[in-house]
Structures are given as structure tokens and as C-alpha cells.
Amino acid sequence: MIQYVNILTRDGKSLLFRNYGEAEIDKDLLAGFLSAFSNFIQEISQSEIKSTATGDNKYFYTSISEFIFVICADIADDDGEMTNKLNLIGQKFLEQFENQFKGGNWDGNRSIFNSFKLELDKLVLGSIKISIIGFGGVGKTTLLRLICGRDLNLEYIPTMTADITTDDGLGGKREVVFWDFAGQENFRSLWQSLLEGTEIAILVTDSTFENVNGSKEIIHEILDKYYKNILIIGIANKQDLENRLTPEFCEKILSSDKRKIKTYGMVAINEVYREKIHEILRNTINEIEQT
């Protein structure tokens, strides 16, 4: 993983430093390294990317316009991926700030880079893939509309394969991408491959015994077998119906000795529940980011 990103002027003055690793950074040691580093980086061609390895880390660096861009990554990280990220970071930074530095116009106020920090986080960390899975008619797409603040459509229209939606209003450092899986039987063979890259799975049921008990097989046959590290949230939807099971009972059915599936009651057609699902997702995303 990327340990930190540093953006400097060509004379070695640090403009923006963002730490992504768990280890504490010795700022004095880093400042000395970057000062020496800025001297020999002057020798490389504009936009040429170089790398050097020291101990457990590898440094990727380039000089573009008036700036130096540095990524410190783990020694095992893919060179191509790090090179692409460094190029993208440089491109986005220049789009916003290059003109402000032309002719020595910058007044030394680093607060102008605060707005870029969130964009940098997204570039470095990538997006969180959240997959919404469950059988047809349980309210997956309605739940997605509730999450994203769209007008709710009470007419049931089956999702074809998967709908993909981006949302960056849930806080945290990373963009969130939702995958809404089609629940019809002829699409279920695709679930295993569509789950690739998922960090959080939202398992939606309609709170009937038949559906909850059947949904347990999704956990056993796909998630436990192929994706043991995915964090699963249970949503006991349609809690406004008379034949509903309580969220607590649904949780008992869905959970096993291998893992507990924390399950929450929901009425996805009711906008009152929007803040509740947002809170559930914010807490879960925070849990992901802390691990």
C-alpha cells in the first residue's frame, strides 16, 4: 500500500504531505531526505518517472512544471499501478494549482491545498465497492435509491445484471461505489464473479421466514466459500408488513458460528429511514477504513 504522498516545489519546499501508513513518520528525518532528494531530482527530465528502493519501501518520483511529486509505497507494490497513480496525482494537482504558482504568485498559504486532500485520498485509496445482494423483489434497488437520495419508485422493475452507482456523500476518505445485483434466478450464476473486489456486502431480505432462510444460502454458498473477508450487513426490509420477522430474529437465522451478520430493520420505501441507512453505512465504512 502507499505509505505517504508528498508534493514539493522544485527547490524542496513541502507543499502537501499526506500519510496513509500506520507507522509514525519522523518529520525531521523526512525533511532531510527530501531536501537531499530535491537536489538530484532536478537532473531527471520533465514528467519522467523514476523509482528507488530502500529497505521495505520504494519511492516513485517525478518533476512536472514547478513541482516534485513523490509516492512512498511498499516494496511489493506494483510498479505500473504506482506510476499510474503518480501521473494522475500530478495531473489533478496541476489542473488546480499550476497557474497560482506561475510568476511566483503563491503567497505561501498552504491552506489552499485543503480542498485537494479529499481528492488525493480518493486517488490513493481507491473506491469502496459495496454490493447489494438478495433475491428478486426484496427492495434492493429501492434501498439504493433511498441511500442516494433519489426519488423512490414504488413500481417493481427487475434490475438487469447489476446497476452501478457512485456516491461520495457518506464521509470517510474514499469514494463509495454501489453495485445493485439482479436477484432473478437467471442472473444468480453471475453473483460470484460480480462480487469480486467487494469490501462490504448488503444482504437484503423481505423479512419473511422463507426469504430470510433462503438468503442464508447466499452466505453459505457464495460469501463464506469465496469471500470470507467481505463484511456483511443484513437488511431486514419491509418491516411495515404484517408477516414480518423482527430484525433480531432475522439476525439469528442469517448468523452462524463462523460470523455474526448484524441485521437492521428497514422500510426502504419510507424516506424517514434514509438517515438510519446512512448511519449504518458510515459506521461500517469507518470500520473498514480502520482495518
Tab-separated table of C-alpha atoms in Angstrom, residues 114-216:
chain	number	residue	atom	x	y	z
A	114	ASN	CA	-7.008	21.609	1.886
A	115	SER	CA	-9.663	21.054	-0.759
A	116	PHE	CA	-7.254	18.833	-2.691
A	117	LYS	CA	-6.719	16.456	0.236
A	118	LEU	CA	-10.043	14.661	-0.235
A	119	GLU	CA	-9.402	14.256	-3.957
A	120	LEU	CA	-5.913	12.940	-3.168
A	121	ASP	CA	-7.387	10.424	-0.722
A	122	LYS	CA	-9.698	9.114	-3.427
A	123	LEU	CA	-6.859	8.834	-5.936
A	124	VAL	CA	-4.595	6.993	-3.486
A	125	LEU	CA	-7.055	4.764	-1.658
A	126	GLY	CA	-9.427	3.969	-4.496
A	127	SER	CA	-13.148	3.396	-4.035
A	128	ILE	CA	-15.032	1.153	-1.631
A	129	LYS	CA	-17.180	-1.336	-3.525
A	130	ILE	CA	-20.456	-2.069	-1.735
A	131	SER	CA	-22.520	-4.857	-3.279
A	132	ILE	CA	-26.266	-5.039	-2.636
A	133	ILE	CA	-27.324	-8.662	-2.948
A	134	GLY	CA	-30.508	-10.613	-2.355
A	135	PHE	CA	-33.359	-12.324	-4.172
A	136	GLY	CA	-35.725	-10.538	-6.559
A	137	GLY	CA	-38.400	-8.246	-5.162
A	138	VAL	CA	-36.855	-7.719	-1.702
A	139	GLY	CA	-36.218	-3.990	-2.273
A	140	LYS	CA	-32.542	-3.779	-3.238
A	141	THR	CA	-32.953	-1.053	-5.851
A	142	THR	CA	-35.385	0.855	-3.633
A	143	LEU	CA	-32.790	0.713	-0.846
A	144	LEU	CA	-30.141	2.082	-3.226
A	145	ARG	CA	-32.427	4.945	-4.197
A	146	LEU	CA	-33.014	5.644	-0.506
A	147	ILE	CA	-29.255	5.730	0.136
A	148	CYS	CA	-28.526	8.026	-2.799
A	149	GLY	CA	-31.420	10.407	-2.180
A	150	ARG	CA	-33.242	9.712	-5.414
A	151	ASP	CA	-36.993	9.766	-5.888
A	152	LEU	CA	-38.397	6.427	-4.769
A	153	ASN	CA	-40.132	4.347	-7.421
A	154	LEU	CA	-42.857	2.162	-5.923
A	155	GLU	CA	-43.264	0.149	-9.138
A	156	TYR	CA	-41.190	-3.054	-9.130
A	157	ILE	CA	-38.896	-3.151	-12.162
A	158	PRO	CA	-36.348	-6.011	-12.074
A	159	THR	CA	-32.706	-4.949	-12.235
A	160	MET	CA	-30.835	-6.370	-15.212
A	161	THR	CA	-27.433	-7.862	-14.247
A	162	ALA	CA	-26.186	-5.020	-11.990
A	163	ASP	CA	-26.668	-1.265	-11.601
A	164	ILE	CA	-23.542	0.682	-10.620
A	165	THR	CA	-23.838	3.991	-8.749
A	166	THR	CA	-21.197	6.275	-7.239
A	167	ASP	CA	-21.790	8.205	-4.024
A	168	ASP	CA	-19.276	10.371	-2.132
A	169	GLY	CA	-21.639	11.808	0.474
A	170	LEU	CA	-21.092	9.167	3.150
A	171	GLY	CA	-17.935	10.645	4.659
A	172	GLY	CA	-14.650	8.862	5.050
A	173	LYS	CA	-11.627	9.224	2.811
A	174	ARG	CA	-12.827	7.085	-0.054
A	175	GLU	CA	-15.440	7.270	-2.772
A	176	VAL	CA	-18.189	4.661	-2.480
A	177	VAL	CA	-19.388	2.611	-5.456
A	178	PHE	CA	-22.622	0.630	-5.079
A	179	TRP	CA	-23.338	-2.477	-7.153
A	180	ASP	CA	-27.022	-3.444	-7.130
A	181	PHE	CA	-27.227	-7.105	-8.189
A	182	ALA	CA	-30.124	-8.506	-10.163
A	183	GLY	CA	-31.941	-11.011	-7.945
A	184	GLN	CA	-33.750	-13.038	-10.584
A	185	GLU	CA	-32.799	-16.708	-10.762
A	186	ASN	CA	-31.283	-16.488	-14.256
A	187	PHE	CA	-28.771	-13.885	-13.035
A	188	ARG	CA	-27.653	-15.636	-9.838
A	189	SER	CA	-24.874	-17.538	-11.579
A	190	LEU	CA	-23.182	-14.137	-12.064
A	191	TRP	CA	-23.149	-13.209	-8.371
A	192	GLN	CA	-19.847	-14.891	-7.575
A	193	SER	CA	-17.925	-13.006	-10.269
A	194	LEU	CA	-19.756	-9.710	-9.667
A	195	LEU	CA	-18.724	-9.794	-6.001
A	196	GLU	CA	-15.037	-9.589	-6.952
A	197	GLY	CA	-13.445	-6.585	-5.235
A	198	THR	CA	-16.341	-6.079	-2.798
A	199	GLU	CA	-15.454	-4.851	0.690
A	200	ILE	CA	-18.995	-4.559	2.077
A	201	ALA	CA	-21.982	-6.707	1.092
A	202	ILE	CA	-25.507	-5.575	1.968
A	203	LEU	CA	-27.695	-8.678	2.101
A	204	VAL	CA	-31.312	-7.576	1.699
A	205	THR	CA	-34.287	-9.743	2.701
A	206	ASP	CA	-38.023	-9.058	2.765
A	207	SER	CA	-38.271	-10.210	6.408
A	208	THR	CA	-40.360	-13.306	5.672
A	209	PHE	CA	-39.150	-16.636	7.028
A	210	GLU	CA	-38.947	-18.214	3.572
A	211	ASN	CA	-36.860	-15.392	2.144
A	212	VAL	CA	-34.560	-14.966	5.139
A	213	ASN	CA	-33.931	-18.697	5.364
A	214	GLY	CA	-33.241	-18.856	1.620
A	215	SER	CA	-30.954	-15.837	1.834
A	216	LYS	CA	-28.820	-17.723	4.330
